JSON list of C-alpha atoms in Angstrom, two decimals:
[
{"chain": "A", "resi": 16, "resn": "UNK", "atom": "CA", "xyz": [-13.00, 4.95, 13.89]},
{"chain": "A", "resi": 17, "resn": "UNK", "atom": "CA", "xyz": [-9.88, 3.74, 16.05]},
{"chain": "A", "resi": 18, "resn": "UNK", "atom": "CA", "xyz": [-9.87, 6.83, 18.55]},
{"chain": "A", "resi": 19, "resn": "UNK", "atom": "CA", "xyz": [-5.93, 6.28, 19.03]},
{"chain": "A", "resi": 20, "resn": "UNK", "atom": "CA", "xyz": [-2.93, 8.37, 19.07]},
{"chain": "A", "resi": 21, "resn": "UNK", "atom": "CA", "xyz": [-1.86, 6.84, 15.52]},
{"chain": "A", "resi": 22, "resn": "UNK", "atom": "CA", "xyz": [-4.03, 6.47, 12.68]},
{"chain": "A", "resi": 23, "resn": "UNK", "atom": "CA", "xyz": [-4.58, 3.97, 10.06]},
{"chain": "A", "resi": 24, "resn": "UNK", "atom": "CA", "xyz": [-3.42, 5.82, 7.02]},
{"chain": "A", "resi": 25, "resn": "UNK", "atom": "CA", "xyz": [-3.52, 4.39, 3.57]},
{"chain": "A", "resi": 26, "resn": "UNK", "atom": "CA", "xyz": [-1.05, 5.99, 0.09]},
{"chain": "A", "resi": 27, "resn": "UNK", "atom": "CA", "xyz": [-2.38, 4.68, -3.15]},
{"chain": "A", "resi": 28, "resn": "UNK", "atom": "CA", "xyz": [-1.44, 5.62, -6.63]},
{"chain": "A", "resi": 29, "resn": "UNK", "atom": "CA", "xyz": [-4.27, 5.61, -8.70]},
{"chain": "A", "resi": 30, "resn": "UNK", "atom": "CA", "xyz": [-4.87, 6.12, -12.84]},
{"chain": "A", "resi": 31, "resn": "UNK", "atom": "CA", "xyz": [-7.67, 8.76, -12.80]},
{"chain": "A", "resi": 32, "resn": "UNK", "atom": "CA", "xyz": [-10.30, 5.76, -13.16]},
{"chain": "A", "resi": 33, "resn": "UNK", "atom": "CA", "xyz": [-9.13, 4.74, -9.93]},
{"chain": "A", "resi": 34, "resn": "UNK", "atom": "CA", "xyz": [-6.96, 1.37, -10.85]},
{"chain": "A", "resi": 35, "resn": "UNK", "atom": "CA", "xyz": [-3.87, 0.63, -8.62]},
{"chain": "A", "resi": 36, "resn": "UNK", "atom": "CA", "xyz": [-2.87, -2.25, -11.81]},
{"chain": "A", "resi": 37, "resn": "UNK", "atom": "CA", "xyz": [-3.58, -3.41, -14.64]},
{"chain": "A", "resi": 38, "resn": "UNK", "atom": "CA", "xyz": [-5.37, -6.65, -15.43]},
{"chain": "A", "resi": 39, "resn": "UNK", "atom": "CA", "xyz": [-2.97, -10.05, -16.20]},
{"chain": "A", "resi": 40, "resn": "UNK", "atom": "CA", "xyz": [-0.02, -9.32, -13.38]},
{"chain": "A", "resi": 41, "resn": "UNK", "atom": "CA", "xyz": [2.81, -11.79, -13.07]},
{"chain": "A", "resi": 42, "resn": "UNK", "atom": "CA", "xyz": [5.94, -11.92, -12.07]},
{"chain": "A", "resi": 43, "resn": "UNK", "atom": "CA", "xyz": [7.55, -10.23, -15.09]},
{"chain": "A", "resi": 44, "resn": "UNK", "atom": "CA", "xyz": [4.85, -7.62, -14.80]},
{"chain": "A", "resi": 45, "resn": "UNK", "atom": "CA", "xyz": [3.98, -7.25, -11.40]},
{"chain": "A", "resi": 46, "resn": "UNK", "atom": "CA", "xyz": [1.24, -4.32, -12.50]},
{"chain": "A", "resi": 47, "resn": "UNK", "atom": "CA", "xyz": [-0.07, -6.15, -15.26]},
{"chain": "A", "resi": 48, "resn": "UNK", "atom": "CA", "xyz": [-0.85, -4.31, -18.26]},
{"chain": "A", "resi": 49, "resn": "UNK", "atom": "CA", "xyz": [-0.81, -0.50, -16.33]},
{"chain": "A", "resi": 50, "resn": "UNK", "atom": "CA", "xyz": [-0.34, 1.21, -19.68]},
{"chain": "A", "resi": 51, "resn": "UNK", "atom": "CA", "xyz": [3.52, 0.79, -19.55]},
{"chain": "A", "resi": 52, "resn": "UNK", "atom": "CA", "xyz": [6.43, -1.74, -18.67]},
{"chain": "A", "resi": 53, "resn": "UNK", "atom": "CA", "xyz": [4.33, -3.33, -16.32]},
{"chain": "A", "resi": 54, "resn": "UNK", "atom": "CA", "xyz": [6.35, -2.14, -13.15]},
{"chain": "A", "resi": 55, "resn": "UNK", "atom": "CA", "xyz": [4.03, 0.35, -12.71]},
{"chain": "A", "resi": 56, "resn": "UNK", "atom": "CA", "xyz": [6.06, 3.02, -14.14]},
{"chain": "A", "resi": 57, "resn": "UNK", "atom": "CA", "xyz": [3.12, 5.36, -15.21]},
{"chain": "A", "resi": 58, "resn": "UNK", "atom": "CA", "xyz": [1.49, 4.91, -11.68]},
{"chain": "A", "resi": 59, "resn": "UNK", "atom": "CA", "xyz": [4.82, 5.75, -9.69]},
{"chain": "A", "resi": 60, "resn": "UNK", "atom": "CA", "xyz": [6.52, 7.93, -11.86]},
{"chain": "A", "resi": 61, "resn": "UNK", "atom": "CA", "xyz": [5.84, 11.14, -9.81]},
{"chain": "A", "resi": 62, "resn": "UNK", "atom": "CA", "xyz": [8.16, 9.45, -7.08]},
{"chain": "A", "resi": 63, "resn": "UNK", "atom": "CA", "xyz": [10.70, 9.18, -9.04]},
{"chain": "A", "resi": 64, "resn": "UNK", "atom": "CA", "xyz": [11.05, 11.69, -12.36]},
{"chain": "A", "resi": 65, "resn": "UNK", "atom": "CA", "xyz": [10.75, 14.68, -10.00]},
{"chain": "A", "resi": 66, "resn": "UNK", "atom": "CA", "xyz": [11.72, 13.98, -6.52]},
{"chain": "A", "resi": 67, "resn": "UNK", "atom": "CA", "xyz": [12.06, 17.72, -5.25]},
{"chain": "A", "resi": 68, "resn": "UNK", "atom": "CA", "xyz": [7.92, 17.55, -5.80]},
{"chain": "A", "resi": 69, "resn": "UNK", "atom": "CA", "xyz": [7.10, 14.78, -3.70]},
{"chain": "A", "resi": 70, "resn": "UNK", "atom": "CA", "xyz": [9.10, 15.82, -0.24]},
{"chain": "A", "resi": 71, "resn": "UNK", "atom": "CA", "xyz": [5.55, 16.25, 1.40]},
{"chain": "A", "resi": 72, "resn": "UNK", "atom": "CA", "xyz": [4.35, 12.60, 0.65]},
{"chain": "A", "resi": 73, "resn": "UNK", "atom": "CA", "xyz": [7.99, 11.32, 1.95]},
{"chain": "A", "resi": 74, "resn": "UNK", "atom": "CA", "xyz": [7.22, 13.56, 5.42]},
{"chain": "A", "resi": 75, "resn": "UNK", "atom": "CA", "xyz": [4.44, 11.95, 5.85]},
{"chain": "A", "resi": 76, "resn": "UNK", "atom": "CA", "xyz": [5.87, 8.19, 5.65]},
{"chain": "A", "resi": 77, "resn": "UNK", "atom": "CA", "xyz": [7.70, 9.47, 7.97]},
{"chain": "A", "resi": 78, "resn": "UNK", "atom": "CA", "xyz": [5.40, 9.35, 10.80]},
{"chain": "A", "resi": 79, "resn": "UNK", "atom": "CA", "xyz": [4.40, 5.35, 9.79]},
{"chain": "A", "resi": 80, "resn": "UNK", "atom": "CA", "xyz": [5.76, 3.00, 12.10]},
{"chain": "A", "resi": 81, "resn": "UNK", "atom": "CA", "xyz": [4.22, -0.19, 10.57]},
{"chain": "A", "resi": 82, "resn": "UNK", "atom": "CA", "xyz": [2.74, -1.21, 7.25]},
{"chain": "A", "resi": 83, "resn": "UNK", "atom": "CA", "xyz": [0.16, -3.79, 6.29]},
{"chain": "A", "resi": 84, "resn": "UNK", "atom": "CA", "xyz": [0.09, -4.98, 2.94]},
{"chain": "A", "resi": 85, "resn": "UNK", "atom": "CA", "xyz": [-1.73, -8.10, 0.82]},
{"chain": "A", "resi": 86, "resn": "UNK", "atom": "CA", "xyz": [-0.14, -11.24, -0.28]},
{"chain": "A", "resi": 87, "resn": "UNK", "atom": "CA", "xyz": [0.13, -9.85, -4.04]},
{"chain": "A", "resi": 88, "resn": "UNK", "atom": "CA", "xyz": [2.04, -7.04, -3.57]},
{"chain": "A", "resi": 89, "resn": "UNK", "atom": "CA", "xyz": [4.53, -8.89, -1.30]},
{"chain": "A", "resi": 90, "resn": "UNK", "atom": "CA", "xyz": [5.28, -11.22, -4.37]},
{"chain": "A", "resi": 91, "resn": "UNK", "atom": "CA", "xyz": [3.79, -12.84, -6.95]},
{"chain": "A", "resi": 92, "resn": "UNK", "atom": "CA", "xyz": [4.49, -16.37, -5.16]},
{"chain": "A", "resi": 93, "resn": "UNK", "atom": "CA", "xyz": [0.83, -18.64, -4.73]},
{"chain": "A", "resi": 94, "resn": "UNK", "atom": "CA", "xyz": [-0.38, -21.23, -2.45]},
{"chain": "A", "resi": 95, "resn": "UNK", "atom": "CA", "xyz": [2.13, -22.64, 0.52]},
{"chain": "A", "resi": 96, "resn": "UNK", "atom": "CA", "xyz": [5.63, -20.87, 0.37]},
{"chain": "A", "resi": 97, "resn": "UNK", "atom": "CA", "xyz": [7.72, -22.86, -1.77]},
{"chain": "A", "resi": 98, "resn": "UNK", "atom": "CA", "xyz": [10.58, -21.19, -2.47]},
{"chain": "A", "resi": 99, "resn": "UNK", "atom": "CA", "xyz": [12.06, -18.03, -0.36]},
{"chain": "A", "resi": 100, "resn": "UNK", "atom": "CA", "xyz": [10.89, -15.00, -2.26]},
{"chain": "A", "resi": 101, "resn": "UNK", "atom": "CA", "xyz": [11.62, -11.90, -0.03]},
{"chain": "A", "resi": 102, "resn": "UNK", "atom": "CA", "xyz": [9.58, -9.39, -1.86]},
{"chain": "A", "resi": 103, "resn": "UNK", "atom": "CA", "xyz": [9.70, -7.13, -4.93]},
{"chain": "A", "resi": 104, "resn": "UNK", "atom": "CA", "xyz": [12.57, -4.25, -3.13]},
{"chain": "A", "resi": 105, "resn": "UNK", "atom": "CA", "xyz": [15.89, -6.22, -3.11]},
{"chain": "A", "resi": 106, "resn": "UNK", "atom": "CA", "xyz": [18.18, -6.32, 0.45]},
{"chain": "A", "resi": 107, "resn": "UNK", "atom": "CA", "xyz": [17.03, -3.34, 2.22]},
{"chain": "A", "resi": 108, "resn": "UNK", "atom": "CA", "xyz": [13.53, -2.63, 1.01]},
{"chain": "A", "resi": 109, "resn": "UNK", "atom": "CA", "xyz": [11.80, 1.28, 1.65]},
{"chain": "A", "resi": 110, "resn": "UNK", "atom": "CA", "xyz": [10.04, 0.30, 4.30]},
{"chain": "A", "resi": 111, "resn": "UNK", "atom": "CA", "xyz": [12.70, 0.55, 7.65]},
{"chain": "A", "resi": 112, "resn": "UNK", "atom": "CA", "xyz": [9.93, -0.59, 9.97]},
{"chain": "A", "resi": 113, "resn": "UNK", "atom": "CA", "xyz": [7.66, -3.62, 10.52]},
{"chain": "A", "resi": 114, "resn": "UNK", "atom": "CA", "xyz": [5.72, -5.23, 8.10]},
{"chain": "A", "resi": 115, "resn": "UNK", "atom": "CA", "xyz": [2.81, -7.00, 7.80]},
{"chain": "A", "resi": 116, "resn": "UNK", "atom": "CA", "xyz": [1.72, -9.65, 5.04]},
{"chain": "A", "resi": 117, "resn": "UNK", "atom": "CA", "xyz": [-1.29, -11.06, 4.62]},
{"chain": "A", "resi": 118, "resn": "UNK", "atom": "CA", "xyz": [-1.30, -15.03, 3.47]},
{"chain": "A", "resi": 119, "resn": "UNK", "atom": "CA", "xyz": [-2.95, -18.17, 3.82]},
{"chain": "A", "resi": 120, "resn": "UNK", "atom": "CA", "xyz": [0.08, -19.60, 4.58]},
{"chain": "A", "resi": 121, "resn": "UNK", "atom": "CA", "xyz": [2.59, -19.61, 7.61]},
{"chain": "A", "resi": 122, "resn": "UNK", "atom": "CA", "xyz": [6.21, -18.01, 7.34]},
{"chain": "A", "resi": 123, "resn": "UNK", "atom": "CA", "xyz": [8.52, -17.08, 9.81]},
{"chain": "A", "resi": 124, "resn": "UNK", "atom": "CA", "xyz": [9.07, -13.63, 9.71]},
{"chain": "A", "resi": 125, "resn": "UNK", "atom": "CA", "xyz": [11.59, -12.11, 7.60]},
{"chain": "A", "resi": 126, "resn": "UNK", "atom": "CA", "xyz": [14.07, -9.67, 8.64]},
{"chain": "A", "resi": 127, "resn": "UNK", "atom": "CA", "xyz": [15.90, -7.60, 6.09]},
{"chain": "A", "resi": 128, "resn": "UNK", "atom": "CA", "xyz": [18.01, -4.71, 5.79]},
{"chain": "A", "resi": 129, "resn": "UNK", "atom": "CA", "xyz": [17.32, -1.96, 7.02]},
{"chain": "A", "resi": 130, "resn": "UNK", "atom": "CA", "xyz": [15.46, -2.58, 9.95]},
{"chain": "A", "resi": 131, "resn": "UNK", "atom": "CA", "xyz": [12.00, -3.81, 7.46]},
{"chain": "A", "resi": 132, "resn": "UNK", "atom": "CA", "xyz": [10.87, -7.21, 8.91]},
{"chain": "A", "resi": 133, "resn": "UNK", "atom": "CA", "xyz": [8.07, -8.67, 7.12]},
{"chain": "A", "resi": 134, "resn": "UNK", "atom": "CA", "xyz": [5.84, -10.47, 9.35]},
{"chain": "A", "resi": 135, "resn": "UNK", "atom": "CA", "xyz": [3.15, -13.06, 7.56]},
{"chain": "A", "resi": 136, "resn": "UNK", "atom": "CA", "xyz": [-0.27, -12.90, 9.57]},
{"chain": "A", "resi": 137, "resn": "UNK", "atom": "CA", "xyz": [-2.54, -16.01, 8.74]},
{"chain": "A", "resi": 138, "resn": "UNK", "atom": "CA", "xyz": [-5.53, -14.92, 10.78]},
{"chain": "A", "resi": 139, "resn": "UNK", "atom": "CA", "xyz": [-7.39, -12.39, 9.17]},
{"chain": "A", "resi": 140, "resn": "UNK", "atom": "CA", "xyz": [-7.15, -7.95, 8.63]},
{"chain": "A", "resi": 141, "resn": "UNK", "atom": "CA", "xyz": [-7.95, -7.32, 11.99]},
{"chain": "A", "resi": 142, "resn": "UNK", "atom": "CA", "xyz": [-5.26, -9.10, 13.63]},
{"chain": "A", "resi": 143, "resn": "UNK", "atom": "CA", "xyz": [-2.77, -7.50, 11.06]},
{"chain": "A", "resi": 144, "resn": "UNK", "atom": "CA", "xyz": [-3.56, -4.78, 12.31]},
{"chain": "A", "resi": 145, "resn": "UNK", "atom": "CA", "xyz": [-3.60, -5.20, 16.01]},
{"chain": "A", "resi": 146, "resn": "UNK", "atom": "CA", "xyz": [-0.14, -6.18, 15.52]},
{"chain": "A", "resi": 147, "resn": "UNK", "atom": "CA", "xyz": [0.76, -3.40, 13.50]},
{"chain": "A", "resi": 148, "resn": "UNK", "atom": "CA", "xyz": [-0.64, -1.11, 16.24]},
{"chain": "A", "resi": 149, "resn": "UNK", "atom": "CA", "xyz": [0.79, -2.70, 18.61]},
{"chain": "A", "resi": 150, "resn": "UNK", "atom": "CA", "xyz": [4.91, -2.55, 16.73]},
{"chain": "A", "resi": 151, "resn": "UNK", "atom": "CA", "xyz": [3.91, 1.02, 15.83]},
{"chain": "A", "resi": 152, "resn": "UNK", "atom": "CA", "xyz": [3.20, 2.51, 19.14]},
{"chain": "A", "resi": 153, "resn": "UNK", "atom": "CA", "xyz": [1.96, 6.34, 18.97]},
{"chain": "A", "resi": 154, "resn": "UNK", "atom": "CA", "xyz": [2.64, 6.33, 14.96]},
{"chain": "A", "resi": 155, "resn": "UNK", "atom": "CA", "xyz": [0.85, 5.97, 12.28]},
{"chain": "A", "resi": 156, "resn": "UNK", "atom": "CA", "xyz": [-0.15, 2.17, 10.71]},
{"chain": "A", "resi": 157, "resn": "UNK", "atom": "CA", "xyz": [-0.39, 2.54, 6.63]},
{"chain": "A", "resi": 158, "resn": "UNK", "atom": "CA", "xyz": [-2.38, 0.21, 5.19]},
{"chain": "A", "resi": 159, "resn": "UNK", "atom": "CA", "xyz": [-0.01, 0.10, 2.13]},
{"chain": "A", "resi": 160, "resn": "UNK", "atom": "CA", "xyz": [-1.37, -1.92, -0.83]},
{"chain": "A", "resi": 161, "resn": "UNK", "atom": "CA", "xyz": [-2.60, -3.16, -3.11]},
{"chain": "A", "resi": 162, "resn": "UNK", "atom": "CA", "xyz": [-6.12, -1.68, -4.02]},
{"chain": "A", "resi": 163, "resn": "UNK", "atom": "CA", "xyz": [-7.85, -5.33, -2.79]},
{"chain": "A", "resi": 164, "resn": "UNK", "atom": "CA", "xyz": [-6.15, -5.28, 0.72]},
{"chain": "A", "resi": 165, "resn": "UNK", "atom": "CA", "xyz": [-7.21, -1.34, 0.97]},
{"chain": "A", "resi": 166, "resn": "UNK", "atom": "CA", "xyz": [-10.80, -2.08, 0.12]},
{"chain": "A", "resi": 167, "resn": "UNK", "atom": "CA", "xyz": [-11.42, -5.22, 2.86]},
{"chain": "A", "resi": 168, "resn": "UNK", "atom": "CA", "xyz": [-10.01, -1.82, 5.34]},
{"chain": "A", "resi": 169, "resn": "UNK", "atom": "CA", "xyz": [-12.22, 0.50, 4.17]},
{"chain": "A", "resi": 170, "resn": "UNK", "atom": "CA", "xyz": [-15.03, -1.76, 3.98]},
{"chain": "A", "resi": 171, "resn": "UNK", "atom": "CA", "xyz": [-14.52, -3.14, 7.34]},
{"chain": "A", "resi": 172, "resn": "UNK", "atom": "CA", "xyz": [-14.36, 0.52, 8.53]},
{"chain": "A", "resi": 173, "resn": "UNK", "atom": "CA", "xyz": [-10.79, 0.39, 9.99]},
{"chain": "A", "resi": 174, "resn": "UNK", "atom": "CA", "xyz": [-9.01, 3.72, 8.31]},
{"chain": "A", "resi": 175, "resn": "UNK", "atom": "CA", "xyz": [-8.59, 6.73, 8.91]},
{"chain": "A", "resi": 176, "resn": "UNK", "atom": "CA", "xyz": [-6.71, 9.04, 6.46]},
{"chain": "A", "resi": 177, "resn": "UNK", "atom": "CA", "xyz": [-6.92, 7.82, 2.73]},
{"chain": "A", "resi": 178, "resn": "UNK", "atom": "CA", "xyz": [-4.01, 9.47, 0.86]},
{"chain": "A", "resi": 179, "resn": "UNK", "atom": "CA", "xyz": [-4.52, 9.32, -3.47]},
{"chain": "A", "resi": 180, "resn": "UNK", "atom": "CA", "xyz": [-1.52, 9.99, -5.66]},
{"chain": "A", "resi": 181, "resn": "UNK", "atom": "CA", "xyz": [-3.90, 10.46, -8.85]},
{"chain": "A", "resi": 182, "resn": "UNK", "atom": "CA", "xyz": [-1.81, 10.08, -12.10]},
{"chain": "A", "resi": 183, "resn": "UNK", "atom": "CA", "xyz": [-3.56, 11.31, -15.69]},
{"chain": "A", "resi": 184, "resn": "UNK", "atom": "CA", "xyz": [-4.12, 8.52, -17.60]},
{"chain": "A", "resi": 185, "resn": "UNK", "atom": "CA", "xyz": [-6.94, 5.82, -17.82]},
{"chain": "A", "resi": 186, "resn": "UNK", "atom": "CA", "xyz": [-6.51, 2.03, -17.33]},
{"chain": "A", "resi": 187, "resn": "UNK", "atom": "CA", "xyz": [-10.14, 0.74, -17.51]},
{"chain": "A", "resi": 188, "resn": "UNK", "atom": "CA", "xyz": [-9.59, -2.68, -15.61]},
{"chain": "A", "resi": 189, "resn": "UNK", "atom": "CA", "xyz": [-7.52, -4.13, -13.67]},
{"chain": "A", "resi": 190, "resn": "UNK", "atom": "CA", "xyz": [-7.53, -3.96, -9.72]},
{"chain": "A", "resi": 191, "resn": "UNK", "atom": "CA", "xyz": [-9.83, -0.66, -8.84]},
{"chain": "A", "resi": 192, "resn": "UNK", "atom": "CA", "xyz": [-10.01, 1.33, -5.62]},
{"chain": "A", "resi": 193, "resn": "UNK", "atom": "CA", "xyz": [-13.83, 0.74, -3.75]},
{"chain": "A", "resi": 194, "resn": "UNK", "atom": "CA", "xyz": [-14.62, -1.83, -5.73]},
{"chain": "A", "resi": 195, "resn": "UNK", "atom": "CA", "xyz": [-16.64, -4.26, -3.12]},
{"chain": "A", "resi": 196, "resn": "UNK", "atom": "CA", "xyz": [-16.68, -0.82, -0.74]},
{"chain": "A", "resi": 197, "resn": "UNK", "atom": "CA", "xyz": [-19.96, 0.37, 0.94]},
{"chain": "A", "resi": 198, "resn": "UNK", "atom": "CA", "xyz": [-20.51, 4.16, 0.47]},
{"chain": "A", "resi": 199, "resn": "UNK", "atom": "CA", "xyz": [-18.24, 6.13, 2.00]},
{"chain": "A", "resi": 200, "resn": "UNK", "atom": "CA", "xyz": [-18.65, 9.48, 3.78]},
{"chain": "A", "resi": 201, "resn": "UNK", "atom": "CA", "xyz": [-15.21, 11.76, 3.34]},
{"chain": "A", "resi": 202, "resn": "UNK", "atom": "CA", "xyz": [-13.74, 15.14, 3.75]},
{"chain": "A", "resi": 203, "resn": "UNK", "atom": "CA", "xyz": [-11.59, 16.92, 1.82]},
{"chain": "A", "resi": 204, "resn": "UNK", "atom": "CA", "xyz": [-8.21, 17.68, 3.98]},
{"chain": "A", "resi": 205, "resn": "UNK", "atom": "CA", "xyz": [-5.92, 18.74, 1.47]},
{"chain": "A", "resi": 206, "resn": "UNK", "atom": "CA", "xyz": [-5.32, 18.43, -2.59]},
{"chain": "A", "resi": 207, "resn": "UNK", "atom": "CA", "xyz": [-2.06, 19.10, -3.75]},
{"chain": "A", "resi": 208, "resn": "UNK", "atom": "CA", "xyz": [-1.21, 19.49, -7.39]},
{"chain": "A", "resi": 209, "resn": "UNK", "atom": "CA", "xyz": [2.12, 18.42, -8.68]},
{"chain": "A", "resi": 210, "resn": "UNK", "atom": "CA", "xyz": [4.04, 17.84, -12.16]},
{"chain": "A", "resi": 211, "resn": "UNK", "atom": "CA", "xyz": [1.83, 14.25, -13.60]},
{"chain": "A", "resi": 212, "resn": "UNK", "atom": "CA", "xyz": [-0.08, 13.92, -10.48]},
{"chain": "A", "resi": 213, "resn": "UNK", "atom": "CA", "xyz": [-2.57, 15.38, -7.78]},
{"chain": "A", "resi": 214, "resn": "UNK", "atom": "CA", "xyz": [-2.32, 14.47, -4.51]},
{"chain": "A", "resi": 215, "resn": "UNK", "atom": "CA", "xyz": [-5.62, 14.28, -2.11]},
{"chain": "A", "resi": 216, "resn": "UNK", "atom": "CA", "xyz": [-6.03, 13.67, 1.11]},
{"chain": "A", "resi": 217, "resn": "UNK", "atom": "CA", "xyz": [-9.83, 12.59, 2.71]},
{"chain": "A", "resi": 218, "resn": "UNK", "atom": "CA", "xyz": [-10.04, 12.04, 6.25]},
{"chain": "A", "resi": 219, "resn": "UNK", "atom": "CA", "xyz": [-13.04, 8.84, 6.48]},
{"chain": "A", "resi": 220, "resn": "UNK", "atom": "CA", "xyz": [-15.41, 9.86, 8.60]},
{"chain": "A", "resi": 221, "resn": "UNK", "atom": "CA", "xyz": [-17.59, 7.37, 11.02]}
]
């Protein structure tokens, strides 16, 4: 694995069948048919309908000092950047660090509020996350979304810490955790059991 003082980390929520979204995503539904609005309220409504349960997973974030995340789940725009979407989050998105967005396609970065700049890196996972090692120093990277981007870094062997936010329902397609994964060796560091969700944590091993 990376031997470093940070780690690669990774927070996914998950339905129990292991889909981050639903199947036909868009714009207006950025988590496709996930068994609700499609805004992923069933996947992410542990962060939000009880927040005095969830003050472990927001410690945690706060050791991340950069973020890598795929094309899709920066914004639903395709193909060369034709118009200046600046993600899903509004002005001051919940990130207050760097960045990093896989494309295609060249952008300058982005700066926002906050002190979240999204950074667009054209040349492949690896460099992401060079970069994101590099703006991070001696904290942690999170590899941050969606379930595709996760599974090129856990296929390519590049994180550390996976972190699932497991919510009780069932999608059956859509965009799935592992899918396109070789087998995986992991060990359990910690399951956590909270109103509409468990929380596990599995260290990858080498």
């Amino acid at each position: 694995m990376t031997g470093r003082s940070g780690r690669v980390t990774c927070d996914l929520s998950i339905s129990l069948d292991g889909y981050s979204a639903g199947l036909d995503q868009s714009e207006q539904r950025p988590f496709g048919d996930d068994g609700g609005d499609g805004w992923g309220d069933r996947l992410h409504s542990w962060m939000f309908a009880t927040p005095e349960l969830r003050q472990a997973e927001l410690d945690r974030l706060e050791t991340v000092g950069a973020f890598i995340m795929g094309r899709n789940m920066f914004g639903p725009v395709r193909g060369a950047w034709d118009r200046r979407w600046k993600g899903w989050w509004g002005g001051n998105p919940p990130y207050h660090a760097p960045v990093f967005v896989l494309t295609h396609h060249p952008r300058d970065p982005q700066p926002m509020d906050g002190g979240t700049t999204f950074h667009f890196v054209t040349d492949g996972i690896e460099s992401a996350l060079r970069r994101a090692r590099e703006a991070a120093g001696d904290r942690d990277v999170s590899v941050h979304g969606g379930a595709r981007t996760v599974n090129q870094y856990l296929a390519a062997g590049l994180i550390d810490e996976l972190r699932l936010h497991i919510v009780p329902f069932t999608l059956g397609a859509g965009t799935r955790l592992f899918d396109g994964v070789p087998p995986l060796d992991l060990e359990l560091v910690e399951t956590r059991a909270a109103d509409a969700v468990t929380h596990v944590t599995y260290r990858v091993l080498p």
